[in-house]
CSV table of C-alpha atoms in Angstrom, one decimal:
chain,number,residue,atom,x,y,z
A,1,UNK,CA,0.0,0.2,0.3
A,2,UNK,CA,1.4,3.5,-0.8
A,3,UNK,CA,1.3,6.4,1.2
A,4,UNK,CA,-0.7,8.0,-0.1
A,5,UNK,CA,-3.2,5.7,-1.1
A,6,UNK,CA,-7.3,6.5,-1.5
A,7,UNK,CA,-9.4,5.3,1.8
A,8,UNK,CA,-11.7,3.5,0.4
A,9,UNK,CA,-14.7,1.0,1.1
A,10,UNK,CA,-17.1,-1.7,-0.3
A,11,UNK,CA,-21.2,-1.8,0.8
A,12,UNK,CA,-22.8,-4.9,-0.4
A,13,UNK,CA,-20.2,-7.9,-0.5
A,14,UNK,CA,-22.4,-10.0,-2.6
A,15,UNK,CA,-20.9,-11.9,-6.4
A,16,UNK,CA,-19.9,-8.7,-7.1
A,17,UNK,CA,-19.4,-6.7,-4.0
A,18,UNK,CA,-16.6,-9.5,-3.0
A,19,UNK,CA,-14.7,-8.7,-6.6
A,20,UNK,CA,-15.2,-5.3,-5.5
A,21,UNK,CA,-13.7,-5.6,-2.8
A,22,UNK,CA,-10.5,-8.0,-4.2
A,23,UNK,CA,-9.3,-5.8,-6.8
A,24,UNK,CA,-8.9,-2.6,-3.8
A,25,UNK,CA,-7.2,-4.6,-1.6
A,26,UNK,CA,-5.1,-5.8,-4.1
A,27,UNK,CA,-4.4,-2.1,-5.3
A,28,UNK,CA,-1.5,-0.3,-4.8
A,29,UNK,CA,-4.1,3.0,-5.2
A,30,UNK,CA,-5.9,2.1,-2.8
A,31,UNK,CA,-6.3,1.4,1.0
A,32,UNK,CA,-9.6,-0.6,2.0
A,33,UNK,CA,-10.5,0.2,5.1
A,34,UNK,CA,-13.8,-2.5,5.5
A,35,UNK,CA,-16.9,-4.2,3.9
A,36,UNK,CA,-20.0,-4.0,4.9
A,37,UNK,CA,-23.2,-6.1,4.5
A,38,UNK,CA,-26.5,-6.3,6.4
A,39,UNK,CA,-25.2,-9.7,6.2
A,40,UNK,CA,-22.9,-10.2,9.3
A,41,UNK,CA,-21.8,-13.4,8.2
A,42,UNK,CA,-20.4,-13.4,5.2
A,43,UNK,CA,-19.3,-9.2,5.9
A,44,UNK,CA,-17.4,-11.5,8.2
A,45,UNK,CA,-16.0,-13.7,5.9
A,46,UNK,CA,-15.3,-11.0,2.9
A,47,UNK,CA,-13.7,-9.0,5.4
A,48,UNK,CA,-11.3,-11.9,7.2
A,49,UNK,CA,-9.9,-12.7,2.8
A,50,UNK,CA,-9.3,-9.6,2.2
A,51,UNK,CA,-7.8,-9.1,5.8
A,52,UNK,CA,-10.1,-5.7,6.8
A,53,UNK,CA,-13.2,-4.8,10.1
A,54,UNK,CA,-16.6,-5.4,8.4
A,55,UNK,CA,-19.5,-3.8,9.2
A,56,UNK,CA,-23.0,-3.8,8.9
A,57,UNK,CA,-24.7,-0.1,9.5
A,58,UNK,CA,-22.4,1.5,5.5
A,59,UNK,CA,-22.5,4.9,7.6
A,60,UNK,CA,-20.0,3.1,9.8
A,61,UNK,CA,-18.1,4.6,7.0
A,62,UNK,CA,-19.0,8.3,6.9
A,63,UNK,CA,-15.0,9.9,9.0
A,64,UNK,CA,-13.3,6.7,7.7
A,65,UNK,CA,-13.4,6.7,3.2
A,66,UNK,CA,-13.0,9.1,0.6
A,67,UNK,CA,-14.2,7.0,-1.3
A,68,UNK,CA,-17.0,3.3,-2.4
A,69,UNK,CA,-18.0,1.0,-4.2
A,70,UNK,CA,-21.9,0.2,-4.7
A,71,UNK,CA,-22.7,-3.3,-5.3
A,72,UNK,CA,-26.3,-3.3,-2.9
A,73,UNK,CA,-29.2,-4.9,-4.9
A,74,UNK,CA,-30.6,-3.1,-7.0
A,75,UNK,CA,-33.2,-1.2,-5.5
A,76,UNK,CA,-31.2,0.3,-2.9
A,77,UNK,CA,-29.1,1.9,-5.0
A,78,UNK,CA,-29.9,5.3,-4.6
A,79,UNK,CA,-31.0,5.8,-0.7
A,80,UNK,CA,-27.2,4.3,-0.5
A,81,UNK,CA,-25.2,6.1,-2.9
A,82,UNK,CA,-27.1,9.9,-2.3
A,83,UNK,CA,-26.4,9.4,1.7
A,84,UNK,CA,-22.1,8.6,0.3
A,85,UNK,CA,-22.7,12.2,-2.3
A,86,UNK,CA,-24.3,13.6,0.2
A,87,UNK,CA,-21.6,12.9,3.5
A,88,UNK,CA,-18.9,14.0,0.4
A,89,UNK,CA,-17.7,10.6,-0.8
A,90,UNK,CA,-17.3,9.6,-4.2
A,91,UNK,CA,-18.9,6.3,-5.8
A,92,UNK,CA,-18.8,3.7,-7.9
A,93,UNK,CA,-22.4,2.2,-7.9
A,94,UNK,CA,-23.3,-1.2,-9.8
A,95,UNK,CA,-24.8,-1.4,-12.9
A,96,UNK,CA,-27.7,0.3,-13.6
A,97,UNK,CA,-27.3,3.4,-12.1
A,98,UNK,CA,-30.7,3.4,-9.9
A,99,UNK,CA,-33.8,0.9,-11.1
A,100,UNK,CA,-36.3,4.3,-11.0
A,101,UNK,CA,-35.4,7.2,-13.6
A,102,UNK,CA,-36.5,10.1,-11.5
A,103,UNK,CA,-33.6,8.7,-8.8
A,104,UNK,CA,-31.2,8.5,-11.5
A,105,UNK,CA,-31.9,12.1,-11.6
A,106,UNK,CA,-31.4,12.2,-8.1
A,107,UNK,CA,-28.8,10.8,-8.4
A,108,UNK,CA,-26.7,12.5,-10.8
A,109,UNK,CA,-28.1,16.2,-9.7
A,110,UNK,CA,-26.7,15.6,-5.4
A,111,UNK,CA,-23.2,14.9,-7.9
A,112,UNK,CA,-22.9,18.2,-9.9
A,113,UNK,CA,-24.2,19.7,-6.7
A,114,UNK,CA,-22.4,18.6,-4.5
A,115,UNK,CA,-19.2,18.4,-6.8
A,116,UNK,CA,-18.4,14.5,-6.0
A,117,UNK,CA,-17.3,12.2,-8.9
A,118,UNK,CA,-20.5,9.5,-9.9
A,119,UNK,CA,-19.2,6.6,-11.5
A,120,UNK,CA,-21.8,3.5,-12.8
A,121,UNK,CA,-20.6,0.4,-13.3
A,122,UNK,CA,-21.1,-0.5,-16.8
A,123,UNK,CA,-17.8,-2.6,-17.2
A,124,UNK,CA,-18.6,-4.0,-20.9
A,125,UNK,CA,-17.1,0.3,-21.3
A,126,UNK,CA,-13.4,-1.3,-19.8
A,127,UNK,CA,-13.7,-4.9,-21.5
A,128,UNK,CA,-10.3,-5.2,-23.4
A,129,UNK,CA,-12.1,-5.9,-27.1
A,130,UNK,CA,-13.8,-2.5,-26.8
A,131,UNK,CA,-10.7,0.0,-25.9
A,132,UNK,CA,-9.0,-1.5,-28.4
A,133,UNK,CA,-12.1,-0.5,-31.5
A,134,UNK,CA,-13.1,2.4,-29.8
A,135,UNK,CA,-10.7,4.2,-32.6
A,136,UNK,CA,-12.0,2.1,-35.4
A,137,UNK,CA,-15.5,1.9,-35.2
A,138,UNK,CA,-17.5,4.4,-36.6
A,139,UNK,CA,-20.3,6.9,-37.2
A,140,UNK,CA,-22.2,2.9,-37.9
A,141,UNK,CA,-25.4,2.0,-39.8
A,142,UNK,CA,-27.0,-0.7,-37.7
A,143,UNK,CA,-25.1,-2.8,-35.3
A,144,UNK,CA,-26.5,-6.8,-34.4
A,145,UNK,CA,-26.0,-7.5,-30.2
A,146,UNK,CA,-27.0,-10.9,-29.3
A,147,UNK,CA,-25.5,-10.9,-24.9
A,148,UNK,CA,-27.0,-14.7,-24.1
A,149,UNK,CA,-26.4,-16.9,-20.5
A,150,UNK,CA,-27.4,-19.8,-18.9
A,151,UNK,CA,-30.5,-18.7,-15.3
A,152,UNK,CA,-28.5,-18.4,-12.6
A,153,UNK,CA,-31.2,-16.6,-9.5
A,154,UNK,CA,-28.9,-13.7,-9.3
A,155,UNK,CA,-30.3,-10.6,-10.6
A,156,UNK,CA,-33.7,-11.5,-10.9
A,157,UNK,CA,-35.4,-8.3,-9.2
A,158,UNK,CA,-35.3,-7.0,-12.1
A,159,UNK,CA,-35.8,-8.1,-15.8
A,160,UNK,CA,-33.1,-8.6,-18.6
A,161,UNK,CA,-33.7,-5.5,-20.0
A,162,UNK,CA,-31.6,-3.6,-16.5
A,163,UNK,CA,-29.5,-7.3,-15.4
A,164,UNK,CA,-27.8,-7.9,-19.7
A,165,UNK,CA,-29.2,-5.7,-21.8
A,166,UNK,CA,-28.0,-3.2,-20.7
A,167,UNK,CA,-24.2,-3.9,-20.6
A,168,UNK,CA,-24.5,-3.3,-24.4
A,169,UNK,CA,-27.1,-0.2,-24.2
A,170,UNK,CA,-24.6,2.0,-22.7
A,171,UNK,CA,-22.2,0.8,-25.0
A,172,UNK,CA,-24.2,0.9,-28.3
A,173,UNK,CA,-25.1,4.3,-27.0
A,174,UNK,CA,-21.2,5.9,-26.6
A,175,UNK,CA,-20.2,4.4,-29.9
A,176,UNK,CA,-23.6,5.9,-31.0
A,177,UNK,CA,-23.8,9.3,-30.6
A,178,UNK,CA,-27.7,9.8,-30.7
A,179,UNK,CA,-30.1,10.3,-29.5
A,180,UNK,CA,-33.1,7.8,-29.8
A,181,UNK,CA,-35.9,8.2,-31.7
A,182,UNK,CA,-38.0,5.8,-31.1
A,183,UNK,CA,-37.8,1.4,-29.7
A,184,UNK,CA,-40.1,-1.0,-30.6
A,185,UNK,CA,-39.7,-4.5,-27.6
A,186,UNK,CA,-40.7,-7.8,-26.8
A,187,UNK,CA,-40.2,-9.9,-24.4
A,188,UNK,CA,-40.5,-12.8,-22.4
A,189,UNK,CA,-40.7,-14.5,-18.7
A,190,UNK,CA,-39.9,-18.1,-18.6
A,191,UNK,CA,-38.5,-18.3,-14.9
A,192,UNK,CA,-39.4,-15.5,-13.2
A,193,UNK,CA,-42.5,-13.2,-12.7
A,194,UNK,CA,-40.6,-10.5,-15.2
A,195,UNK,CA,-38.9,-10.8,-18.8
A,196,UNK,CA,-35.8,-12.9,-19.4
A,197,UNK,CA,-36.0,-12.8,-22.9
A,198,UNK,CA,-36.2,-9.5,-24.9
A,199,UNK,CA,-36.0,-7.7,-27.9
A,200,UNK,CA,-35.2,-4.7,-28.7
A,201,UNK,CA,-34.4,-2.4,-31.8
A,202,UNK,CA,-33.7,0.9,-31.2
A,203,UNK,CA,-34.1,3.6,-33.7
A,204,UNK,CA,-31.3,6.5,-33.3
A,205,UNK,CA,-32.3,10.2,-34.9
A,206,UNK,CA,-29.1,9.7,-36.5
A,207,UNK,CA,-30.2,6.8,-38.7
A,208,UNK,CA,-28.3,4.0,-36.6
A,209,UNK,CA,-30.4,1.4,-36.0
A,210,UNK,CA,-29.5,-1.1,-33.6
A,211,UNK,CA,-31.0,-4.6,-33.1
A,212,UNK,CA,-29.9,-6.3,-29.5
A,213,UNK,CA,-31.3,-9.7,-28.4
A,214,UNK,CA,-30.2,-11.1,-24.9
A,215,UNK,CA,-31.6,-13.9,-22.5
A,216,UNK,CA,-30.7,-15.2,-19.6
A,217,UNK,CA,-32.8,-18.7,-20.5
A,218,UNK,CA,-30.5,-19.3,-22.6
A,219,UNK,CA,-28.7,-23.5,-22.3
A,220,UNK,CA,-25.0,-21.7,-23.6
A,221,UNK,CA,-23.6,-18.2,-23.2
A,222,UNK,CA,-22.5,-16.0,-26.0
A,223,UNK,CA,-22.2,-12.1,-26.2
A,224,UNK,CA,-20.8,-11.4,-29.3
A,225,UNK,CA,-21.4,-7.4,-31.2
A,226,UNK,CA,-20.9,-6.9,-34.6
A,227,UNK,CA,-21.3,-3.1,-36.9
A,228,UNK,CA,-22.2,-1.8,-40.3
A,229,UNK,CA,-20.8,1.1,-40.8
A,230,UNK,CA,-19.8,3.1,-44.2
A,231,UNK,CA,-16.0,1.6,-44.2
A,232,UNK,CA,-15.7,-1.7,-42.2
A,233,UNK,CA,-17.6,-4.7,-40.9
A,234,UNK,CA,-16.8,-5.1,-37.6
A,235,UNK,CA,-17.5,-8.3,-35.1
A,236,UNK,CA,-16.9,-8.9,-31.8
A,237,UNK,CA,-16.4,-12.2,-29.3
A,238,UNK,CA,-16.2,-10.6,-26.0
A,239,UNK,CA,-15.8,-14.1,-24.5
A,240,UNK,CA,-13.8,-15.6,-27.6
A,241,UNK,CA,-11.4,-12.1,-26.5
A,242,UNK,CA,-11.2,-11.8,-30.7
A,243,UNK,CA,-12.7,-9.7,-33.7
A,244,UNK,CA,-12.7,-9.8,-36.9
A,245,UNK,CA,-12.8,-6.5,-39.1
A,246,UNK,CA,-13.3,-6.6,-42.9
A,247,UNK,CA,-12.2,-2.6,-44.6
A,248,UNK,CA,-14.8,-2.1,-47.3
A,249,UNK,CA,-12.6,-1.6,-50.9
A,250,UNK,CA,-11.2,1.2,-52.7
A,251,UNK,CA,-13.2,2.9,-55.3
A,252,UNK,CA,-13.1,0.8,-57.9
A,253,UNK,CA,-12.1,-2.1,-56.1
A,254,UNK,CA,-14.2,-5.4,-56.2
A,255,UNK,CA,-15.1,-7.8,-53.6
A,256,UNK,CA,-11.9,-9.6,-54.2
A,257,UNK,CA,-10.6,-6.8,-52.7
A,258,UNK,CA,-12.8,-6.5,-49.6
A,259,UNK,CA,-9.4,-6.4,-46.5
A,260,UNK,CA,-10.1,-8.9,-43.9
A,261,UNK,CA,-8.1,-8.9,-40.8
A,262,UNK,CA,-8.2,-11.5,-37.7
A,263,UNK,CA,-7.6,-9.3,-34.4
A,264,UNK,CA,-7.3,-11.0,-30.7
A,265,UNK,CA,-7.4,-9.0,-28.4
A,266,UNK,CA,-5.2,-9.6,-24.4
A,267,UNK,CA,-6.5,-11.2,-22.2
A,268,UNK,CA,-7.0,-8.1,-19.2
A,269,UNK,CA,-8.6,-7.3,-15.9
A,270,UNK,CA,-12.3,-5.0,-16.3
A,271,UNK,CA,-13.3,-4.7,-13.6
A,272,UNK,CA,-9.7,-3.9,-12.1
A,273,UNK,CA,-8.4,-2.2,-14.8
A,274,UNK,CA,-12.5,0.1,-13.5
A,275,UNK,CA,-11.5,0.4,-10.3
A,276,UNK,CA,-8.2,2.1,-11.2
A,277,UNK,CA,-9.6,4.8,-13.2
A,278,UNK,CA,-12.2,5.2,-11.2
A,279,UNK,CA,-9.0,5.6,-8.4
A,280,UNK,CA,-7.5,8.2,-10.7
A,281,UNK,CA,-10.9,10.3,-11.1
A,282,UNK,CA,-11.0,10.3,-6.8
A,283,UNK,CA,-7.3,11.2,-7.1
A,284,UNK,CA,-7.2,14.0,-10.5
A,285,UNK,CA,-11.1,15.0,-9.3
A,286,UNK,CA,-11.9,14.2,-13.3
A,287,UNK,CA,-15.1,12.9,-14.7
A,288,UNK,CA,-14.7,9.5,-15.1
A,289,UNK,CA,-15.5,7.0,-18.7
A,290,UNK,CA,-19.0,6.3,-17.8
A,291,UNK,CA,-20.4,9.1,-15.3
A,292,UNK,CA,-23.3,8.8,-14.0
A,293,UNK,CA,-24.9,11.1,-17.0
A,294,UNK,CA,-23.7,7.7,-19.3
A,295,UNK,CA,-25.6,5.6,-16.7
A,296,UNK,CA,-28.7,7.8,-17.0
A,297,UNK,CA,-28.7,7.8,-20.9
A,298,UNK,CA,-28.6,4.2,-20.6
A,299,UNK,CA,-31.1,3.6,-18.0
A,300,UNK,CA,-33.7,6.1,-19.9
A,301,UNK,CA,-33.1,3.8,-23.2
A,302,UNK,CA,-33.6,1.0,-21.2
A,303,UNK,CA,-37.2,2.4,-19.7
A,304,UNK,CA,-38.5,3.1,-22.9
A,305,UNK,CA,-37.5,-0.7,-23.9
A,306,UNK,CA,-38.7,-2.4,-20.1
A,307,UNK,CA,-41.5,0.1,-21.0
A,308,UNK,CA,-42.9,-2.1,-24.7
A,309,UNK,CA,-42.0,-5.7,-22.8
C-alpha cells in the first residue's frame, strides 16, 4: 500500500461486491478500510479474506473513506449512493444506476451539486475488446448484438433489460452518439415473473439502428456484437476475446479486394481497470469514463424498452 493510497470501502459484498473488495485490496492506489453487508456472516467472511474490518451499517464508513463501491441490490442503489454523496464521498455504483429514472436523475444532480464523482459500473466499457476497437468504430449504421446466458438467480430482482441488455445499451449509446428516436421491443417471462428474454430495435435520430437480444434463460453463453458502417464491418466476440474487421475496398475495386483482419484481444481484467480508473478520477478530480450522465442515458433507453415488454 502506497503512503498516499486512497481510503476506500465496499458496500454490499455479495457476488459482485466481493470482487470489488478483492480489487481494492490488491491495488497499490487504494487502502481498503472496510467492507459492509447486512448479512453479518457474509461481511465477516469477505472481510477476513481481504484483511479488513467488517460492518453491517454502511454509515460506519462515513468519515473513514474517500470513496466507495456500492454493490447492493438495485432497489437500494439510490438511498445508499445518495447518503455517501451527501457525505461528500465519491461513489462507484454498480449498474444499473438505479431502478427508477427519477432516482437516477436525483443522484446525478446530487453528485453535480456536491462536486462528488459518480461513476457507474458499466463494465463492458473497460472490456479489452471495446477499448481496442473503439477508435475504429465510427458512425455505425447498423448494430447487432446478442448477450445470452444460462439462468442464475442473481439479478432477477429486475428484468433482463436491466440485468443484461443494459450493458450493450450503454456500449452502443457511447459509440453511436445520437439521441434515440424510438424503440420497438418484445419480451417474455420464462423462469421469473419478469421478462427473461427480450429483443429491442433501437432507432437513433442519426439513422443508426441497433437490434439487441438478451436472454438469461439460454442453454449456452454468448456475447457478440457487430457493427456495420460505411467503411467496414466489425465483429467482436467478447468471450473468445477476438474480433474481425472487414474493410471496404477502394473505389473501383471488386469484392475480392475486401481486406480482412483478425484481431486477437489480449487478456485483461475489466473490473480491475474500472476500479483503477475510478481511483485515478478520485485523486485527480476528473470525469469518469462512465459517469452518472452515462448511467442515466443507458437507464432511460432501457426504460423505454422495458415499458414495451
